Amino acid sequence: MWDDKNEKFIPHIYLNGSPFPESFDENQIYYHGGTAVAILAGLLSKEEVETANEKMLENVKKAKAQTIGLTMYPTYPAGFFKGVGMYPYGYQNGGDWTWFGARMIWALTENGMIEEAYNELKPMLQRVIENKGFNEWYTQSGEPKGSGTFRGEAGVLVKAIEMLREWAVNYKAQPESNIKDSKVIFTFGQSNSANHGQGHYFPTHNVMNYFDGRIYPSQDPLIGATGEGGSVWNIVADKMIEEKMANSVTIIPIGVGGVEISAWAKGGFLHEKLISTVEQIKEKGIKPDYILWHQGESDNIAGTSTEEYIARFETIREVFRSRGIKAPIVIAIASYHPNLVEKDNGFNESIRKAQKQLAEKYDDIFIGPDTDNLDKVYQRADGVHFSTVGQKEHAEGWIEAIKKVK
């Protein structure tokens, strides 16, 4: 059924003659869905897959369609089918079906055509978001048709996403030996310890990101912490290298936005996350050089007392110390929240006092940057989270604090 000359599959071979008039050449039709299924069955070489993808993209352009889910091009003419819905570009006579298109994404991924798979998957995902549902098929203009809760579309898209994610994990993961001579910083707390800052920062030096047993080249947003924005830690890492404090830096980020200290303390819903991360890195022989904590804004709102904050942090400290991790803990002075500016200018002396007293009480805990001082409009993008300018000043504060650790 393969047409070598036209580099495509022949739609049909009729034993008793074609049901269509002689004026219609059915072999001009390129079947997208059938070709994708054939590729998944291993019937085409990689070079033929590349050609098939190019033809599909050309057909999408000619048809003025949205995705390679276009079932075929050109379509069968009007009146060739008894079904009234099989008009040109209707239903499976040139309708756009994610059911088939996502299968081509699978095929591209399996054949190492990752950039193509990623780019051609995006419009399929975008229309799901725009239409707020999983639809059976789409017109050339993107109008959803058929069922609006088509599980078939959801299923093939999830598999496509999972395949690309698996590729990304295997491709980007670095050997653990790469961090042998790296300074390791373990970072956590709430949003300003995670990825909720303004902008994205891309390190210019050898900075890595540890997550779930694997090592990745680091960039914002960091893998392992919440948020899709920027983080202070990549800036800190680059500055550490620039100031000869390290040859390379590995970041272990687990910060979670909007949480009180009680979430990380014993009995809190993030305590097990902390324990499992610490135990995992210990099993892999990864030893943090610095444990960096930035948290306090939510406890300002909650009205946590000095005594409560200290007692809760002591259970956090115990997670590390009871497992033989002796790295110094550096605690930022952080309590500012713009919702409370009418009370003590947004600061909370009870939280600030707790953070300072922890450093006084334990020889292995040190004072970090006083980020309450970064309370100007230009330093906070939304009043709470740091702007790009604020992130740089935040990072400089961490560098100065780390230098004082003995």
mmCIF file of C-alpha atoms in Angstrom:
data_model
loop_
_atom_site.group_PDB
_atom_site.id
_atom_site.type_symbol
_atom_site.label_atom_id
_atom_site.label_comp_id
_atom_site.label_asym_id
_atom_site.label_seq_id
_atom_site.Cartn_x
_atom_site.Cartn_y
_atom_site.Cartn_z
ATOM 1 C CA MET A 1 0.000 0.000 0.000
ATOM 2 C CA TRP A 2 3.048 2.293 -0.076
ATOM 3 C CA ASP A 3 3.455 4.591 -3.071
ATOM 4 C CA ASP A 4 7.232 5.019 -3.513
ATOM 5 C CA LYS A 5 6.899 7.722 -6.127
ATOM 6 C CA ASN A 6 4.614 9.952 -4.081
ATOM 7 C CA GLU A 7 6.039 8.885 -0.693
ATOM 8 C CA LYS A 8 2.638 8.174 0.793
ATOM 9 C CA PHE A 9 0.208 5.384 1.528
ATOM 10 C CA ILE A 10 -2.363 4.502 -1.121
ATOM 11 C CA PRO A 11 -5.847 5.143 0.313
ATOM 12 C CA HIS A 12 -7.581 2.078 -1.158
ATOM 13 C CA ILE A 13 -7.120 -0.689 -3.720
ATOM 14 C CA TYR A 14 -10.502 -1.858 -5.038
ATOM 15 C CA LEU A 15 -10.937 -5.462 -6.181
ATOM 16 C CA ASN A 16 -14.135 -4.758 -8.118
ATOM 17 C CA GLY A 17 -13.412 -1.255 -9.356
ATOM 18 C CA SER A 18 -13.523 2.125 -7.638
ATOM 19 C CA PRO A 19 -16.938 3.429 -6.511
ATOM 20 C CA PHE A 20 -15.792 6.927 -7.514
ATOM 21 C CA PRO A 21 -15.926 8.472 -11.006
ATOM 22 C CA GLU A 22 -12.824 8.291 -13.233
ATOM 23 C CA SER A 23 -12.434 12.069 -12.950
ATOM 24 C CA PHE A 24 -11.519 11.652 -9.259
ATOM 25 C CA ASP A 25 -7.992 10.462 -8.395
ATOM 26 C CA GLU A 26 -8.286 9.126 -4.852
ATOM 27 C CA ASN A 27 -4.538 8.583 -4.628
ATOM 28 C CA GLN A 28 -4.024 12.346 -4.446
ATOM 29 C CA ILE A 29 -5.380 12.195 -0.891
ATOM 30 C CA TYR A 30 -2.839 12.092 1.919
ATOM 31 C CA TYR A 31 -4.191 10.332 5.010
ATOM 32 C CA HIS A 32 -2.733 11.911 8.144
ATOM 33 C CA GLY A 33 -4.236 9.576 10.743
ATOM 34 C CA GLY A 34 -3.455 6.375 8.877
ATOM 35 C CA THR A 35 0.118 7.502 8.254
ATOM 36 C CA ALA A 36 0.630 8.261 11.954
ATOM 37 C CA VAL A 37 -0.643 4.809 12.925
ATOM 38 C CA ALA A 38 1.613 3.198 10.312
ATOM 39 C CA ILE A 39 4.641 5.029 11.701
ATOM 40 C CA LEU A 40 3.816 3.803 15.206
ATOM 41 C CA ALA A 41 3.650 0.287 13.763
ATOM 42 C CA GLY A 42 7.226 0.697 12.533
ATOM 43 C CA LEU A 43 6.420 0.711 8.820
ATOM 44 C CA LEU A 44 8.443 3.822 7.912
ATOM 45 C CA SER A 45 12.107 4.714 8.264
ATOM 46 C CA LYS A 46 13.162 7.836 10.141
ATOM 47 C CA GLU A 47 13.781 9.630 6.843
ATOM 48 C CA GLU A 48 10.288 8.688 5.674
ATOM 49 C CA VAL A 49 8.862 9.925 8.981
ATOM 50 C CA GLU A 50 10.558 13.286 8.432
ATOM 51 C CA THR A 51 9.084 13.482 4.933
ATOM 52 C CA ALA A 52 5.645 12.512 6.227
ATOM 53 C CA ASN A 53 5.752 15.254 8.837
ATOM 54 C CA GLU A 54 6.780 17.828 6.235
ATOM 55 C CA LYS A 55 3.873 16.774 4.001
ATOM 56 C CA MET A 56 1.424 17.001 6.896
ATOM 57 C CA LEU A 57 2.569 20.521 7.754
ATOM 58 C CA GLU A 58 2.257 21.526 4.091
ATOM 59 C CA ASN A 59 -1.268 20.092 3.997
ATOM 60 C CA VAL A 60 -2.251 21.960 7.162
ATOM 61 C CA LYS A 61 -1.097 25.191 5.528
ATOM 62 C CA LYS A 62 -2.949 24.462 2.285
ATOM 63 C CA ALA A 63 -6.125 23.514 4.122
ATOM 64 C CA LYS A 64 -5.836 26.546 6.419
ATOM 65 C CA ALA A 65 -6.314 24.123 9.295
ATOM 66 C CA GLN A 66 -4.864 24.319 12.822
ATOM 67 C CA THR A 67 -2.921 21.110 13.475
ATOM 68 C CA ILE A 68 -1.571 17.947 11.924
ATOM 69 C CA GLY A 69 -4.712 16.309 13.337
ATOM 70 C CA LEU A 70 -6.227 17.203 9.943
ATOM 71 C CA THR A 71 -7.483 13.760 8.899
ATOM 72 C CA MET A 72 -6.656 14.136 5.208
ATOM 73 C CA TYR A 73 -5.834 16.504 2.389
ATOM 74 C CA PRO A 74 -7.329 17.082 -0.094
ATOM 75 C CA THR A 75 -10.788 16.028 1.044
ATOM 76 C CA TYR A 76 -13.344 13.883 -0.759
ATOM 77 C CA PRO A 77 -15.737 16.126 -2.730
ATOM 78 C CA ALA A 78 -19.227 16.949 -1.482
ATOM 79 C CA GLY A 79 -21.807 14.247 -2.095
ATOM 80 C CA PHE A 80 -19.357 11.331 -2.198
ATOM 81 C CA PHE A 81 -20.630 9.944 1.127
ATOM 82 C CA LYS A 82 -24.115 9.064 2.306
ATOM 83 C CA GLY A 83 -23.398 10.502 5.754
ATOM 84 C CA VAL A 84 -24.468 14.155 5.790
ATOM 85 C CA GLY A 85 -21.671 15.057 8.182
ATOM 86 C CA MET A 86 -18.952 13.921 5.777
ATOM 87 C CA TYR A 87 -18.883 17.143 3.774
ATOM 88 C CA PRO A 88 -15.425 18.560 2.877
ATOM 89 C CA TYR A 89 -13.576 19.374 6.107
ATOM 90 C CA GLY A 90 -16.421 17.896 8.108
ATOM 91 C CA TYR A 91 -16.086 15.062 10.626
ATOM 92 C CA GLN A 92 -13.455 12.593 9.309
ATOM 93 C CA ASN A 93 -13.443 14.018 5.790
ATOM 94 C CA GLY A 94 -10.810 16.619 6.635
ATOM 95 C CA GLY A 95 -11.902 17.467 10.164
ATOM 96 C CA ASP A 96 -9.105 18.149 12.644
ATOM 97 C CA TRP A 97 -8.868 15.318 15.198
ATOM 98 C CA THR A 98 -6.467 15.404 18.128
ATOM 99 C CA TRP A 99 -7.207 11.674 18.347
ATOM 100 C CA PHE A 100 -4.970 11.265 15.288
ATOM 101 C CA GLY A 101 -2.763 14.332 15.606
ATOM 102 C CA ALA A 102 -1.456 13.407 19.046
ATOM 103 C CA ARG A 103 -0.555 9.974 17.701
ATOM 104 C CA MET A 104 1.727 11.712 15.237
ATOM 105 C CA ILE A 105 3.301 13.500 18.207
ATOM 106 C CA TRP A 106 3.963 10.061 19.708
ATOM 107 C CA ALA A 107 5.552 8.986 16.419
ATOM 108 C CA LEU A 108 7.742 12.067 16.203
ATOM 109 C CA THR A 109 8.903 11.596 19.794
ATOM 110 C CA GLU A 110 9.719 7.941 19.234
ATOM 111 C CA ASN A 111 11.815 8.930 16.221
ATOM 112 C CA GLY A 112 13.755 11.612 18.076
ATOM 113 C CA MET A 113 12.042 14.559 16.372
ATOM 114 C CA ILE A 114 11.536 16.350 19.673
ATOM 115 C CA GLU A 115 11.461 19.964 18.508
ATOM 116 C CA GLU A 116 8.870 19.099 15.880
ATOM 117 C CA ALA A 117 6.802 17.130 18.392
ATOM 118 C CA TYR A 118 6.886 19.969 20.914
ATOM 119 C CA ASN A 119 5.961 22.678 18.407
ATOM 120 C CA GLU A 120 3.182 20.650 16.780
ATOM 121 C CA LEU A 121 1.662 19.636 20.105
ATOM 122 C CA LYS A 122 1.305 23.221 21.354
ATOM 123 C CA PRO A 123 -1.714 24.244 19.214
ATOM 124 C CA MET A 124 -3.535 21.066 20.264
ATOM 125 C CA LEU A 125 -3.051 21.935 23.915
ATOM 126 C CA GLN A 126 -3.851 25.604 23.387
ATOM 127 C CA ARG A 127 -7.306 24.908 21.988
ATOM 128 C CA VAL A 128 -8.131 22.644 24.927
ATOM 129 C CA ILE A 129 -7.293 25.532 27.250
ATOM 130 C CA GLU A 130 -9.225 28.078 25.191
ATOM 131 C CA ASN A 131 -12.324 25.865 24.906
ATOM 132 C CA LYS A 132 -12.068 24.617 28.494
ATOM 133 C CA GLY A 133 -12.770 21.060 27.475
ATOM 134 C CA PHE A 134 -11.729 18.029 25.472
ATOM 135 C CA ASN A 135 -13.563 18.027 22.167
ATOM 136 C CA GLU A 136 -14.096 15.296 19.621
ATOM 137 C CA TRP A 137 -12.924 17.224 16.547
ATOM 138 C CA TYR A 138 -12.426 20.746 15.183
ATOM 139 C CA THR A 139 -13.179 22.703 12.025
ATOM 140 C CA GLN A 140 -10.486 24.397 9.966
ATOM 141 C CA SER A 141 -10.997 27.586 12.004
ATOM 142 C CA GLY A 142 -10.738 25.723 15.298
ATOM 143 C CA GLU A 143 -14.437 25.571 16.182
ATOM 144 C CA PRO A 144 -14.980 22.577 18.510
ATOM 145 C CA LYS A 145 -17.419 19.916 17.316
ATOM 146 C CA GLY A 146 -18.924 16.721 18.714
ATOM 147 C CA SER A 147 -18.551 15.755 22.336
ATOM 148 C CA GLY A 148 -17.080 18.343 24.668
ATOM 149 C CA THR A 149 -15.928 15.677 27.114
ATOM 150 C CA PHE A 150 -14.148 13.373 24.700
ATOM 151 C CA ARG A 151 -11.904 11.218 26.839
ATOM 152 C CA GLY A 152 -10.078 10.041 23.755
ATOM 153 C CA GLU A 153 -8.598 13.509 23.217
ATOM 154 C CA ALA A 154 -7.613 13.766 26.877
ATOM 155 C CA GLY A 155 -5.948 10.356 26.809
ATOM 156 C CA VAL A 156 -3.834 10.870 23.694
ATOM 157 C CA LEU A 157 -2.714 14.320 24.861
ATOM 158 C CA VAL A 158 -1.674 13.030 28.285
ATOM 159 C CA LYS A 159 0.376 10.290 26.655
ATOM 160 C CA ALA A 160 2.040 12.820 24.333
ATOM 161 C CA ILE A 161 2.922 15.026 27.310
ATOM 162 C CA GLU A 162 4.251 12.063 29.282
ATOM 163 C CA MET A 163 6.427 10.928 26.368
ATOM 164 C CA LEU A 164 7.975 14.373 25.975
ATOM 165 C CA ARG A 165 8.454 14.661 29.723
ATOM 166 C CA GLU A 166 10.192 11.289 29.840
ATOM 167 C CA TRP A 167 12.470 12.368 27.005
ATOM 168 C CA ALA A 168 13.277 15.601 28.847
ATOM 169 C CA VAL A 169 14.142 13.757 32.048
ATOM 170 C CA ASN A 170 16.437 11.296 30.294
ATOM 171 C CA TYR A 171 18.026 13.892 28.029
ATOM 172 C CA LYS A 172 18.697 16.630 30.542
ATOM 173 C CA ALA A 173 19.684 14.546 33.527
ATOM 174 C CA GLN A 174 23.372 14.813 34.316
ATOM 175 C CA PRO A 175 25.598 12.182 35.934
ATOM 176 C CA GLU A 176 25.694 12.512 39.726
ATOM 177 C CA SER A 177 29.474 12.623 39.502
ATOM 178 C CA ASN A 178 29.089 16.130 38.042
ATOM 179 C CA ILE A 179 28.377 17.507 41.510
ATOM 180 C CA LYS A 180 31.398 15.910 43.168
ATOM 181 C CA ASP A 181 33.231 19.239 43.427
ATOM 182 C CA SER A 182 30.096 21.368 43.560
ATOM 183 C CA LYS A 183 28.863 23.487 46.459
ATOM 184 C CA VAL A 184 25.393 22.264 47.367
ATOM 185 C CA ILE A 185 22.728 24.662 48.658
ATOM 186 C CA PHE A 186 19.496 23.259 50.099
ATOM 187 C CA THR A 187 16.778 25.921 49.827
ATOM 188 C CA PHE A 188 13.247 26.050 51.210
ATOM 189 C CA GLY A 189 10.606 28.101 52.995
ATOM 190 C CA GLN A 190 7.727 29.881 51.270
ATOM 191 C CA SER A 191 7.200 31.742 47.977
ATOM 192 C CA ASN A 192 10.293 33.960 48.046
ATOM 193 C CA SER A 193 12.360 30.786 48.472
ATOM 194 C CA ALA A 194 10.589 29.260 45.470
ATOM 195 C CA ASN A 195 9.764 30.411 41.906
ATOM 196 C CA HIS A 196 7.384 33.291 42.551
ATOM 197 C CA GLY A 197 9.661 36.224 41.723
ATOM 198 C CA GLN A 198 9.576 38.440 38.659
ATOM 199 C CA GLY A 199 11.280 37.353 35.452
ATOM 200 C CA HIS A 200 13.457 34.346 34.678
ATOM 201 C CA TYR A 201 17.176 34.119 35.317
ATOM 202 C CA PHE A 202 19.481 31.836 33.323
ATOM 203 C CA PRO A 203 22.838 31.113 34.970
ATOM 204 C CA THR A 204 25.963 31.833 32.961
ATOM 205 C CA HIS A 205 28.159 29.492 35.008
ATOM 206 C CA ASN A 206 28.086 25.826 35.989
ATOM 207 C CA VAL A 207 24.895 25.692 38.048
ATOM 208 C CA MET A 208 22.819 22.538 38.479
ATOM 209 C CA ASN A 209 19.385 21.705 39.839
ATOM 210 C CA TYR A 210 18.794 18.530 41.875
ATOM 211 C CA PHE A 211 15.305 17.043 41.821
ATOM 212 C CA ASP A 212 14.008 13.604 42.739
ATOM 213 C CA GLY A 213 17.288 11.779 42.352
ATOM 214 C CA ARG A 214 18.422 13.499 39.149
ATOM 215 C CA ILE A 215 20.673 16.428 38.273
ATOM 216 C CA TYR A 216 19.677 18.993 35.624
ATOM 217 C CA PRO A 217 21.255 22.134 34.163
ATOM 218 C CA SER A 218 19.697 24.901 36.235
ATOM 219 C CA GLN A 219 17.464 27.739 35.080
ATOM 220 C CA ASP A 220 14.269 29.454 36.218
ATOM 221 C CA PRO A 221 11.826 28.167 37.208
ATOM 222 C CA LEU A 222 13.730 25.705 39.374
ATOM 223 C CA ILE A 223 12.509 22.122 39.373
ATOM 224 C CA GLY A 224 11.301 21.071 42.811
ATOM 225 C CA ALA A 225 9.896 24.356 44.106
ATOM 226 C CA THR A 226 6.475 25.860 43.399
ATOM 227 C CA GLY A 227 5.802 28.746 41.030
ATOM 228 C CA GLU A 228 6.516 29.467 37.377
ATOM 229 C CA GLY A 229 8.467 32.691 37.799
ATOM 230 C CA GLY A 230 11.946 33.607 38.910
ATOM 231 C CA SER A 231 14.043 32.478 41.847
ATOM 232 C CA VAL A 232 16.837 34.106 43.821
ATOM 233 C CA TRP A 233 18.912 30.925 43.985
ATOM 234 C CA ASN A 234 20.265 30.835 40.425
ATOM 235 C CA ILE A 235 21.487 34.398 40.916
ATOM 236 C CA VAL A 236 23.066 33.401 44.245
ATOM 237 C CA ALA A 237 24.763 30.426 42.586
ATOM 238 C CA ASP A 238 26.242 32.521 39.783
ATOM 239 C CA LYS A 239 27.513 35.102 42.293
ATOM 240 C CA MET A 240 29.113 32.365 44.418
ATOM 241 C CA ILE A 241 31.060 31.190 41.388
ATOM 242 C CA GLU A 242 31.976 34.722 40.289
ATOM 243 C CA GLU A 243 33.301 35.536 43.762
ATOM 244 C CA LYS A 244 35.390 32.336 43.853
ATOM 245 C CA MET A 245 33.264 30.828 46.619
ATOM 246 C CA ALA A 246 32.643 27.768 44.435
ATOM 247 C CA ASN A 247 33.632 26.248 41.103
ATOM 248 C CA SER A 248 30.077 25.061 40.530
ATOM 249 C CA VAL A 249 26.842 25.090 42.525
ATOM 250 C CA THR A 250 24.036 22.562 42.849
ATOM 251 C CA ILE A 251 20.669 23.790 44.107
ATOM 252 C CA ILE A 252 18.196 21.541 45.940
ATOM 253 C CA PRO A 253 15.003 23.660 45.949
ATOM 254 C CA ILE A 254 11.819 22.536 47.714
ATOM 255 C CA GLY A 255 10.193 25.871 48.649
ATOM 256 C CA VAL A 256 6.381 26.069 48.611
ATOM 257 C CA GLY A 257 4.429 29.294 48.200
ATOM 258 C CA GLY A 258 2.060 30.629 50.840
ATOM 259 C CA VAL A 259 2.880 28.270 53.712
ATOM 260 C CA GLU A 260 3.392 28.937 57.396
ATOM 261 C CA ILE A 261 6.345 27.447 59.274
ATOM 262 C CA SER A 262 3.952 24.909 60.796
ATOM 263 C CA ALA A 263 3.649 23.238 57.369
ATOM 264 C CA TRP A 264 7.364 22.319 57.428
ATOM 265 C CA ALA A 265 7.494 21.573 61.177
ATOM 266 C CA LYS A 266 6.788 18.190 62.738
ATOM 267 C CA GLY A 267 3.136 17.326 62.171
ATOM 268 C CA GLY A 268 2.835 19.686 59.195
ATOM 269 C CA PHE A 269 1.836 18.536 55.731
ATOM 270 C CA LEU A 270 5.285 19.322 54.255
ATOM 271 C CA HIS A 271 7.308 17.674 57.011
ATOM 272 C CA GLU A 272 7.392 14.321 55.204
ATOM 273 C CA LYS A 273 8.461 16.067 52.001
ATOM 274 C CA LEU A 274 11.398 17.529 53.896
ATOM 275 C CA ILE A 275 12.292 14.178 55.453
ATOM 276 C CA SER A 276 12.049 12.250 52.187
ATOM 277 C CA THR A 277 14.215 14.804 50.347
ATOM 278 C CA VAL A 278 16.868 14.757 53.065
ATOM 279 C CA GLU A 279 16.907 10.973 53.195
ATOM 280 C CA GLN A 280 17.089 10.731 49.420
ATOM 281 C CA ILE A 281 20.117 13.001 49.100
ATOM 282 C CA LYS A 282 21.793 11.257 52.021
ATOM 283 C CA GLU A 283 21.302 7.891 50.308
ATOM 284 C CA LYS A 284 22.934 9.305 47.180
ATOM 285 C CA GLY A 285 25.853 10.689 49.157
ATOM 286 C CA ILE A 286 24.954 14.320 48.491
ATOM 287 C CA LYS A 287 25.871 16.596 51.382
ATOM 288 C CA PRO A 288 24.551 20.173 51.497
ATOM 289 C CA ASP A 289 27.153 22.854 52.177
ATOM 290 C CA TYR A 290 24.504 25.398 53.168
ATOM 291 C CA ILE A 291 20.857 25.100 54.195
ATOM 292 C CA LEU A 292 19.111 28.351 53.273
ATOM 293 C CA TRP A 293 15.707 29.234 54.768
ATOM 294 C CA HIS A 294 13.452 32.131 53.736
ATOM 295 C CA GLN A 295 10.038 32.137 55.389
ATOM 296 C CA GLY A 296 7.948 34.293 57.679
ATOM 297 C CA GLU A 297 5.479 36.326 55.639
ATOM 298 C CA SER A 298 2.573 33.933 56.241
ATOM 299 C CA ASP A 299 3.354 33.730 59.951
ATOM 300 C CA ASN A 300 3.148 37.509 60.104
ATOM 301 C CA ILE A 301 -0.448 37.210 58.882
ATOM 302 C CA ALA A 302 -1.126 34.251 61.168
ATOM 303 C CA GLY A 303 0.231 36.047 64.227
ATOM 304 C CA THR A 304 2.673 33.294 65.161
ATOM 305 C CA SER A 305 4.485 34.053 68.413
ATOM 306 C CA THR A 306 8.243 34.101 68.852
ATOM 307 C CA GLU A 307 8.109 30.966 71.005
ATOM 308 C CA GLU A 308 5.938 29.083 68.511
ATOM 309 C CA TYR A 309 8.189 29.972 65.583
ATOM 310 C CA ILE A 310 11.329 28.840 67.437
ATOM 311 C CA ALA A 311 9.774 25.575 68.613
ATOM 312 C CA ARG A 312 8.583 24.732 65.125
ATOM 313 C CA PHE A 313 11.893 25.512 63.488
ATOM 314 C CA GLU A 314 13.695 23.317 65.992
ATOM 315 C CA THR A 315 11.787 20.304 64.620
ATOM 316 C CA ILE A 316 12.916 21.323 61.121
ATOM 317 C CA ARG A 317 16.530 21.576 62.259
ATOM 318 C CA GLU A 318 16.232 18.131 63.840
ATOM 319 C CA VAL A 319 15.402 16.553 60.468
ATOM 320 C CA PHE A 320 18.896 17.412 59.268
ATOM 321 C CA ARG A 321 20.875 16.898 62.455
ATOM 322 C CA SER A 322 19.307 13.539 63.366
ATOM 323 C CA ARG A 323 20.376 12.271 59.938
ATOM 324 C CA GLY A 324 23.980 13.381 60.240
ATOM 325 C CA ILE A 325 23.709 16.467 58.023
ATOM 326 C CA LYS A 326 25.788 19.142 59.750
ATOM 327 C CA ALA A 327 25.669 21.900 57.136
ATOM 328 C CA PRO A 328 25.178 25.398 58.566
ATOM 329 C CA ILE A 329 21.614 26.690 58.454
ATOM 330 C CA VAL A 330 21.253 30.288 57.317
ATOM 331 C CA ILE A 331 17.931 31.943 58.178
ATOM 332 C CA ALA A 332 16.757 35.093 56.424
ATOM 333 C CA ILE A 333 15.079 37.776 58.479
ATOM 334 C CA ALA A 334 11.744 37.770 56.712
ATOM 335 C CA SER A 335 8.352 38.910 57.921
ATOM 336 C CA TYR A 336 7.237 41.764 55.649
ATOM 337 C CA HIS A 337 3.783 41.574 54.112
ATOM 338 C CA PRO A 338 2.096 44.537 52.350
ATOM 339 C CA ASN A 339 -1.330 43.591 53.704
ATOM 340 C CA LEU A 340 -0.115 44.621 57.141
ATOM 341 C CA VAL A 341 1.564 47.937 56.360
ATOM 342 C CA GLU A 342 -0.776 49.793 58.714
ATOM 343 C CA LYS A 343 0.636 47.699 61.545
ATOM 344 C CA ASP A 344 4.378 48.171 62.135
ATOM 345 C CA ASN A 345 4.881 49.069 58.446
ATOM 346 C CA GLY A 346 4.217 45.484 57.393
ATOM 347 C CA PHE A 347 6.880 43.952 59.661
ATOM 348 C CA ASN A 348 6.377 41.540 62.536
ATOM 349 C CA GLU A 349 8.806 41.895 65.415
ATOM 350 C CA SER A 350 7.812 38.519 66.911
ATOM 351 C CA ILE A 351 8.877 36.698 63.737
ATOM 352 C CA ARG A 352 12.035 38.753 63.336
ATOM 353 C CA LYS A 353 12.955 38.107 66.971
ATOM 354 C CA ALA A 354 12.414 34.356 66.552
ATOM 355 C CA GLN A 355 14.696 34.206 63.517
ATOM 356 C CA LYS A 356 17.427 36.136 65.360
ATOM 357 C CA GLN A 357 17.076 34.120 68.554
ATOM 358 C CA LEU A 358 17.483 30.844 66.670
ATOM 359 C CA ALA A 359 20.899 32.053 65.515
ATOM 360 C CA GLU A 360 21.774 33.057 69.070
ATOM 361 C CA LYS A 361 20.636 29.740 70.506
ATOM 362 C CA TYR A 362 22.430 27.388 68.092
ATOM 363 C CA ASP A 363 26.029 27.532 66.908
ATOM 364 C CA ASP A 364 25.057 25.909 63.600
ATOM 365 C CA ILE A 365 22.391 28.520 62.703
ATOM 366 C CA PHE A 366 23.387 31.864 61.178
ATOM 367 C CA ILE A 367 21.577 35.077 60.297
ATOM 368 C CA GLY A 368 20.838 35.540 56.599
ATOM 369 C CA PRO A 369 19.877 38.711 54.726
ATOM 370 C CA ASP A 370 17.323 41.040 56.276
ATOM 371 C CA THR A 371 14.870 41.024 53.387
ATOM 372 C CA ASP A 372 12.367 43.104 55.328
ATOM 373 C CA ASN A 373 14.549 46.013 54.225
ATOM 374 C CA LEU A 374 13.639 45.252 50.606
ATOM 375 C CA ASP A 375 10.191 46.781 50.972
ATOM 376 C CA LYS A 376 10.248 49.483 48.304
ATOM 377 C CA VAL A 377 7.817 49.419 45.379
ATOM 378 C CA TYR A 378 10.619 48.849 42.855
ATOM 379 C CA GLN A 379 11.927 45.894 44.903
ATOM 380 C CA ARG A 380 8.642 43.968 45.084
ATOM 381 C CA ALA A 381 6.886 43.183 41.812
ATOM 382 C CA ASP A 382 3.455 42.707 43.383
ATOM 383 C CA GLY A 383 4.076 43.947 46.893
ATOM 384 C CA VAL A 384 5.032 40.495 48.166
ATOM 385 C CA HIS A 385 7.370 38.857 45.664
ATOM 386 C CA PHE A 386 10.652 40.329 44.559
ATOM 387 C CA SER A 387 11.067 42.184 41.282
ATOM 388 C CA THR A 388 14.076 41.534 39.045
ATOM 389 C CA VAL A 389 15.843 44.390 40.863
ATOM 390 C CA GLY A 390 14.740 43.019 44.232
ATOM 391 C CA GLN A 391 15.973 39.533 43.360
ATOM 392 C CA LYS A 392 19.461 40.848 42.634
ATOM 393 C CA GLU A 393 19.570 42.719 45.947
ATOM 394 C CA HIS A 394 18.142 39.658 47.687
ATOM 395 C CA ALA A 395 20.939 37.544 46.170
ATOM 396 C CA GLU A 396 23.622 40.020 47.250
ATOM 397 C CA GLY A 397 22.296 39.741 50.800
ATOM 398 C CA TRP A 398 22.645 35.976 50.708
ATOM 399 C CA ILE A 399 26.206 36.193 49.414
ATOM 400 C CA GLU A 400 27.231 38.507 52.243
ATOM 401 C CA ALA A 401 25.500 36.262 54.789
ATOM 402 C CA ILE A 402 27.141 33.074 53.470
ATOM 403 C CA LYS A 403 30.557 34.713 53.591
ATOM 404 C CA LYS A 404 30.100 35.220 57.342
ATOM 405 C CA VAL A 405 29.343 31.538 57.993
ATOM 406 C CA LYS A 406 32.215 29.830 59.805
#
